[in-house]
Amino acid sequence: MILRRIVIFLVICISVVGIASCGKKQAEKPRIALIMKSLANEFFKTMAEGAEKHHKEHASEYELIVNGIKDELDVNKQVELVEQMIAQGVDAIVIAPADSKALVSVCKRAADAGIVVVNIDNRFDSSALKEAGLKAPFVGPDNRKGARAVGEVVAKLLKPGDKVAILEGAPNAYNGEQRKLGFQDAMKAAGIRVVTSQTAYWETDKANALARSIITAHPDIKALLCGNDSMAIGAVKAVEEAGKSGKILVVGYDNISAAQELLKEGKLLATADQHADQLAVYGIEYALEMLRCKTAPKDKETPVDLITKVEN
């Protein structure tokens, strides 16, 4: 009995030491670099603002550096930002990559320099990660599941054989590809025909031009499924320009404020809310946990909700 009590005591001691070590703060505050995609996009500005609010509330725990690119397609600039953070010797990089493949090699250099890398929003390509030998947890939503939910709202209002088109995000963006697949899942399940699926590179003007072209080529089209709200705004404008408001449904993804207005006006049927204000925070908290515990947490799925109307 005495021996058993000694063993139990030792196990408890070891556990307490382990927990204390994991929860121990570093001697100096860790520096976290948040590297975003386009800060000209409301969605990413909201992410950055959420991160800055979190930092303000936890200023004693870490330092925060927020960076971003102006053009969502400016991959080279984002690579340059990562290199700058390596040179500054930050403790962790939380990154929403503009390209799922092109940013992997520079992030591997960051990891080799002892910097914790956490991938948010747009997942790195798994083959590129494996080839580079980089292990970086992904913290973000299931875009395919979110897009399928949005697509199902459209499907309920159409009948089998009806025609729709998909406006995709930038090529090599994993989240864009997953949203396209989610839309396709919903259309396939309902027997609805996707007549074309093309990229508008996440941008409003490009989406407007593409949507006008699609409407001209397919005048009987019933819906435009857009990979983000910025493109949905351009698609809505194209539908109005064609005099087909109410005849061609439009959906988006991200739930930015401009999309909420379109929902109120009945010009947008649905979108998806990834809780942008928390998305970067989830990544920062993961990075801090990795720095404290010296472990690599598994991927973490974050919420994505279907939005079909705005509660006032």
Coordinates of C-alpha atoms in Angstrom, one line a residue:
M1 CA 0.0 0.0 0.0
I2 CA 2.8 2.4 0.9
L3 CA 4.6 1.6 -2.4
R4 CA 1.4 2.3 -4.3
R5 CA 0.9 5.7 -2.6
I6 CA 4.5 6.6 -3.4
V7 CA 4.0 5.7 -7.1
I8 CA 0.7 7.8 -7.2
F9 CA 2.5 10.7 -5.6
L10 CA 5.4 10.6 -8.2
V11 CA 2.9 10.4 -11.1
I12 CA 1.1 13.5 -9.8
C13 CA 4.4 15.4 -9.3
I14 CA 5.5 14.5 -12.9
S15 CA 2.1 15.7 -14.3
V16 CA 2.2 19.0 -12.4
V17 CA 5.7 19.7 -13.6
G18 CA 4.7 18.9 -17.2
I19 CA 1.6 21.2 -17.1
A20 CA 3.6 24.0 -15.5
S21 CA 6.3 23.7 -18.1
C22 CA 3.7 23.8 -20.9
G23 CA 2.1 26.8 -19.4
K24 CA 5.3 28.6 -18.5
K25 CA 5.7 32.0 -20.1
Q26 CA 8.9 32.8 -22.0
A27 CA 11.4 35.2 -20.4
E28 CA 10.6 37.8 -23.1
K29 CA 7.4 38.3 -24.9
P30 CA 7.3 36.4 -28.1
R31 CA 6.9 38.3 -31.3
I32 CA 4.2 37.1 -33.6
A33 CA 4.1 38.2 -37.3
L34 CA 0.7 38.1 -39.0
I35 CA 1.1 38.1 -42.7
M36 CA -2.2 38.6 -44.6
K37 CA -3.4 38.6 -48.1
S38 CA -4.9 41.8 -49.5
L39 CA -5.5 44.4 -46.8
A40 CA -7.5 46.2 -49.5
N41 CA -10.1 43.4 -49.1
E42 CA -12.6 44.0 -46.3
F43 CA -12.4 40.4 -45.2
F44 CA -8.7 40.5 -44.5
K45 CA -8.9 44.0 -42.9
T46 CA -11.5 42.5 -40.5
M47 CA -9.1 39.6 -39.8
A48 CA -6.3 42.1 -39.0
E49 CA -8.5 44.2 -36.8
G50 CA -9.6 41.1 -34.9
A51 CA -5.9 40.2 -34.3
E52 CA -5.1 43.8 -33.2
K53 CA -8.0 43.7 -30.7
H54 CA -6.8 40.4 -29.3
H55 CA -3.3 41.8 -28.9
K56 CA -4.5 44.9 -27.1
E57 CA -6.3 42.6 -24.6
H58 CA -3.2 40.4 -24.2
A59 CA -0.4 42.9 -24.7
S60 CA 1.5 41.5 -21.7
E61 CA 1.7 38.1 -23.4
Y62 CA 3.1 38.8 -26.9
E63 CA 4.1 41.4 -29.5
L64 CA 2.2 41.6 -32.8
I65 CA 3.5 42.7 -36.2
V66 CA 0.8 42.9 -38.9
N67 CA 1.7 42.8 -42.6
G68 CA -0.2 42.4 -45.8
I69 CA -0.1 42.8 -49.5
K70 CA -2.2 45.3 -51.5
D71 CA -2.8 43.1 -54.5
E72 CA -4.1 39.7 -53.6
L73 CA -2.2 38.2 -56.5
D74 CA 1.2 39.8 -55.5
V75 CA 2.8 36.5 -54.4
N76 CA 6.3 37.9 -54.7
K77 CA 5.5 40.7 -52.2
Q78 CA 4.2 38.2 -49.7
V79 CA 7.3 36.1 -50.1
E80 CA 9.3 39.2 -49.4
L81 CA 7.3 39.9 -46.3
V82 CA 8.1 36.4 -44.9
E83 CA 11.8 37.0 -45.7
Q84 CA 11.7 40.3 -43.8
M85 CA 10.2 38.6 -40.8
I86 CA 12.9 35.9 -40.9
A87 CA 15.5 38.7 -40.9
Q88 CA 13.8 40.4 -38.0
G89 CA 13.9 37.1 -36.0
V90 CA 10.3 36.9 -35.0
D91 CA 9.2 33.9 -32.9
A92 CA 6.2 32.9 -35.0
I93 CA 4.7 33.6 -38.4
V94 CA 0.9 33.3 -38.8
I95 CA 0.2 33.4 -42.6
A96 CA -2.8 33.5 -44.9
P97 CA -0.9 32.6 -48.1
A98 CA -1.9 34.2 -51.4
D99 CA -0.8 31.0 -53.2
S100 CA -1.0 27.5 -51.7
K101 CA 2.3 26.4 -53.3
A102 CA 4.5 29.4 -53.9
L103 CA 4.8 30.4 -50.2
V104 CA 5.8 27.0 -49.0
S105 CA 9.5 27.2 -49.7
V106 CA 10.0 30.6 -47.9
C107 CA 8.0 29.3 -44.9
K108 CA 10.2 26.3 -44.8
R109 CA 13.2 28.6 -44.6
A110 CA 11.4 30.3 -41.7
A111 CA 10.9 27.0 -39.9
D112 CA 14.5 26.1 -40.5
A113 CA 15.4 29.3 -38.8
G114 CA 13.5 28.2 -35.7
I115 CA 10.4 30.2 -36.4
V116 CA 7.0 28.6 -35.7
V117 CA 4.8 28.7 -38.8
V118 CA 1.0 28.5 -38.6
N119 CA -1.1 28.4 -41.7
I120 CA -4.5 30.2 -41.6
D121 CA -7.4 30.9 -44.1
N122 CA -5.9 29.3 -47.2
R123 CA -4.4 25.9 -46.7
F124 CA -0.9 25.1 -48.0
D125 CA -0.9 22.4 -50.8
S126 CA -0.2 19.1 -49.1
S127 CA 2.1 17.8 -51.8
A128 CA 4.2 21.1 -51.7
L129 CA 4.4 20.7 -47.9
K130 CA 5.6 17.1 -48.2
E131 CA 8.1 18.0 -50.9
A132 CA 9.5 20.8 -48.8
G133 CA 9.5 18.9 -45.6
L134 CA 7.5 21.6 -43.8
K135 CA 5.1 20.8 -41.0
A136 CA 2.8 23.7 -40.4
P137 CA -0.6 23.3 -38.8
F138 CA -3.6 24.7 -40.6
V139 CA -6.2 26.6 -38.7
G140 CA -9.3 27.5 -40.6
P141 CA -12.7 26.5 -41.9
D142 CA -13.8 23.7 -44.2
N143 CA -14.4 25.7 -47.3
R144 CA -15.9 22.8 -49.3
K145 CA -18.5 22.2 -46.6
G146 CA -19.3 26.0 -46.4
A147 CA -19.6 26.3 -50.2
R148 CA -21.8 23.3 -50.4
A149 CA -24.2 24.8 -47.9
V150 CA -24.4 28.0 -49.9
G151 CA -24.9 26.0 -53.1
E152 CA -27.7 24.0 -51.6
V153 CA -29.7 27.3 -51.0
V154 CA -29.5 27.8 -54.8
A155 CA -30.4 24.2 -55.6
K156 CA -33.6 24.4 -53.6
L157 CA -34.9 27.2 -55.8
L158 CA -33.9 25.5 -59.1
K159 CA -34.9 22.3 -60.9
P160 CA -32.8 19.5 -62.4
G161 CA -31.3 20.5 -65.7
D162 CA -31.2 24.2 -64.9
K163 CA -27.9 25.9 -65.9
V164 CA -25.5 27.7 -63.5
A165 CA -22.0 29.1 -63.6
I166 CA -19.2 29.2 -61.1
L167 CA -16.8 32.2 -60.6
E168 CA -13.7 30.8 -59.0
G169 CA -11.0 32.4 -56.9
A170 CA -7.3 32.7 -57.9
P171 CA -5.7 29.5 -59.3
N172 CA -3.4 27.7 -56.9
A173 CA -5.5 28.9 -53.9
Y174 CA -6.6 25.9 -52.0
N175 CA -9.6 27.6 -50.5
G176 CA -10.8 28.7 -53.9
E177 CA -10.5 25.2 -55.2
Q178 CA -12.4 23.8 -52.2
R179 CA -15.2 26.3 -52.7
K180 CA -15.6 25.4 -56.3
L181 CA -15.8 21.7 -55.3
G182 CA -18.4 22.6 -52.7
F183 CA -20.6 24.4 -55.2
Q184 CA -20.2 21.5 -57.6
D185 CA -21.2 19.0 -54.9
A186 CA -24.4 20.9 -54.3
M187 CA -25.2 21.2 -58.0
K188 CA -24.4 17.5 -58.7
A189 CA -26.6 16.3 -55.9
A190 CA -29.6 18.4 -57.3
G191 CA -29.0 17.4 -60.9
I192 CA -28.2 21.0 -61.9
R193 CA -25.8 21.7 -64.8
V194 CA -22.7 23.8 -64.3
V195 CA -22.1 25.2 -67.8
T196 CA -18.8 26.9 -67.1
S197 CA -16.4 27.5 -64.2
Q198 CA -13.8 30.2 -64.6
T199 CA -11.6 32.3 -62.4
A200 CA -12.2 36.0 -61.7
Y201 CA -9.2 36.1 -59.4
W202 CA -11.2 37.1 -56.3
E203 CA -11.8 40.6 -57.8
T204 CA -15.0 42.6 -58.3
D205 CA -14.1 44.2 -61.7
K206 CA -12.9 40.9 -63.2
A207 CA -16.0 39.1 -61.9
N208 CA -18.2 41.8 -63.4
A209 CA -16.6 41.3 -66.9
L210 CA -16.7 37.6 -66.6
A211 CA -20.3 37.5 -65.4
R212 CA -21.4 39.7 -68.4
S213 CA -19.6 37.4 -70.7
I214 CA -21.2 34.3 -69.2
I215 CA -24.7 35.9 -69.3
T216 CA -24.2 36.7 -73.0
A217 CA -23.0 33.2 -73.8
H218 CA -25.7 31.5 -71.7
P219 CA -28.8 33.8 -71.7
D220 CA -30.8 31.1 -70.0
I221 CA -28.5 30.7 -67.0
K222 CA -30.2 30.6 -63.6
A223 CA -27.4 31.4 -61.1
L224 CA -23.9 32.6 -60.6
L225 CA -22.0 30.9 -57.7
C226 CA -19.1 33.2 -56.6
G227 CA -16.1 32.1 -54.6
N228 CA -16.1 35.2 -52.5
D229 CA -18.3 38.3 -51.9
S230 CA -16.1 40.7 -53.8
M231 CA -16.8 38.6 -56.9
A232 CA -20.4 38.4 -56.0
I233 CA -20.7 42.2 -56.0
G234 CA -19.4 42.2 -59.5
A235 CA -21.8 39.5 -60.6
V236 CA -24.8 41.3 -59.1
K237 CA -23.8 44.4 -61.1
A238 CA -23.6 42.3 -64.3
V239 CA -27.0 40.8 -63.6
E240 CA -28.5 44.3 -63.2
E241 CA -26.8 45.6 -66.3
A242 CA -28.3 42.7 -68.2
G243 CA -31.8 43.6 -66.9
K244 CA -32.1 40.2 -65.3
S245 CA -32.4 41.0 -61.6
G246 CA -34.5 38.4 -59.9
K247 CA -34.0 36.0 -62.8
I248 CA -30.4 35.1 -62.2
L249 CA -29.5 34.2 -58.6
V250 CA -26.2 35.2 -57.1
V251 CA -24.4 33.8 -54.1
G252 CA -21.0 34.6 -52.5
Y253 CA -18.7 33.7 -49.6
D254 CA -17.3 35.7 -46.7
N255 CA -20.2 37.8 -45.4
I256 CA -18.5 41.1 -45.7
S257 CA -20.6 44.2 -45.0
A258 CA -21.3 45.0 -48.6
A259 CA -22.7 41.5 -49.1
Q260 CA -24.9 42.0 -46.0
E261 CA -26.4 45.1 -47.7
L262 CA -27.0 43.1 -50.9
L263 CA -28.7 40.4 -48.8
K264 CA -31.0 43.0 -47.3
E265 CA -31.9 44.3 -50.8
G266 CA -32.6 40.7 -52.0
K267 CA -29.8 41.0 -54.6
L268 CA -27.7 38.3 -53.0
L269 CA -29.3 35.0 -52.0
A270 CA -26.7 33.6 -49.6
T271 CA -23.1 33.8 -48.4
A272 CA -20.9 32.1 -45.8
D273 CA -19.5 33.6 -42.6
Q274 CA -16.0 32.3 -41.6
H275 CA -15.9 34.7 -38.6
A276 CA -13.1 36.8 -40.0
D277 CA -12.6 38.7 -36.8
Q278 CA -11.6 35.5 -35.1
L279 CA -9.7 33.7 -37.9
A280 CA -6.3 35.3 -37.3
V281 CA -6.8 35.1 -33.5
Y282 CA -7.2 31.3 -33.7
G283 CA -3.9 31.2 -35.6
I284 CA -2.1 33.5 -33.1
E285 CA -3.4 31.5 -30.1
Y286 CA -2.1 28.3 -31.8
A287 CA 1.3 29.9 -32.4
L288 CA 1.5 30.9 -28.7
E289 CA 0.6 27.4 -27.6
M290 CA 3.3 25.9 -29.9
L291 CA 5.9 28.3 -28.5
R292 CA 4.9 27.5 -24.9
C293 CA 4.6 23.7 -25.3
K294 CA 7.2 23.1 -28.0
T295 CA 4.8 20.9 -29.8
A296 CA 3.1 21.0 -33.2
P297 CA -0.7 20.9 -32.6
K298 CA -2.8 19.2 -35.2
D299 CA -4.9 21.1 -37.7
K300 CA -7.8 22.9 -36.2
E301 CA -11.1 23.4 -38.0
T302 CA -12.9 26.6 -37.3
P303 CA -16.6 27.5 -37.7
V304 CA -18.2 28.5 -41.0
D305 CA -21.9 29.4 -41.0
L306 CA -24.5 29.8 -43.8
I307 CA -26.0 33.3 -44.0
T308 CA -29.2 33.9 -45.9
K309 CA -30.4 37.1 -44.3
V310 CA -29.1 39.8 -42.0
E311 CA -30.6 40.0 -38.5
N312 CA -31.3 43.6 -37.6

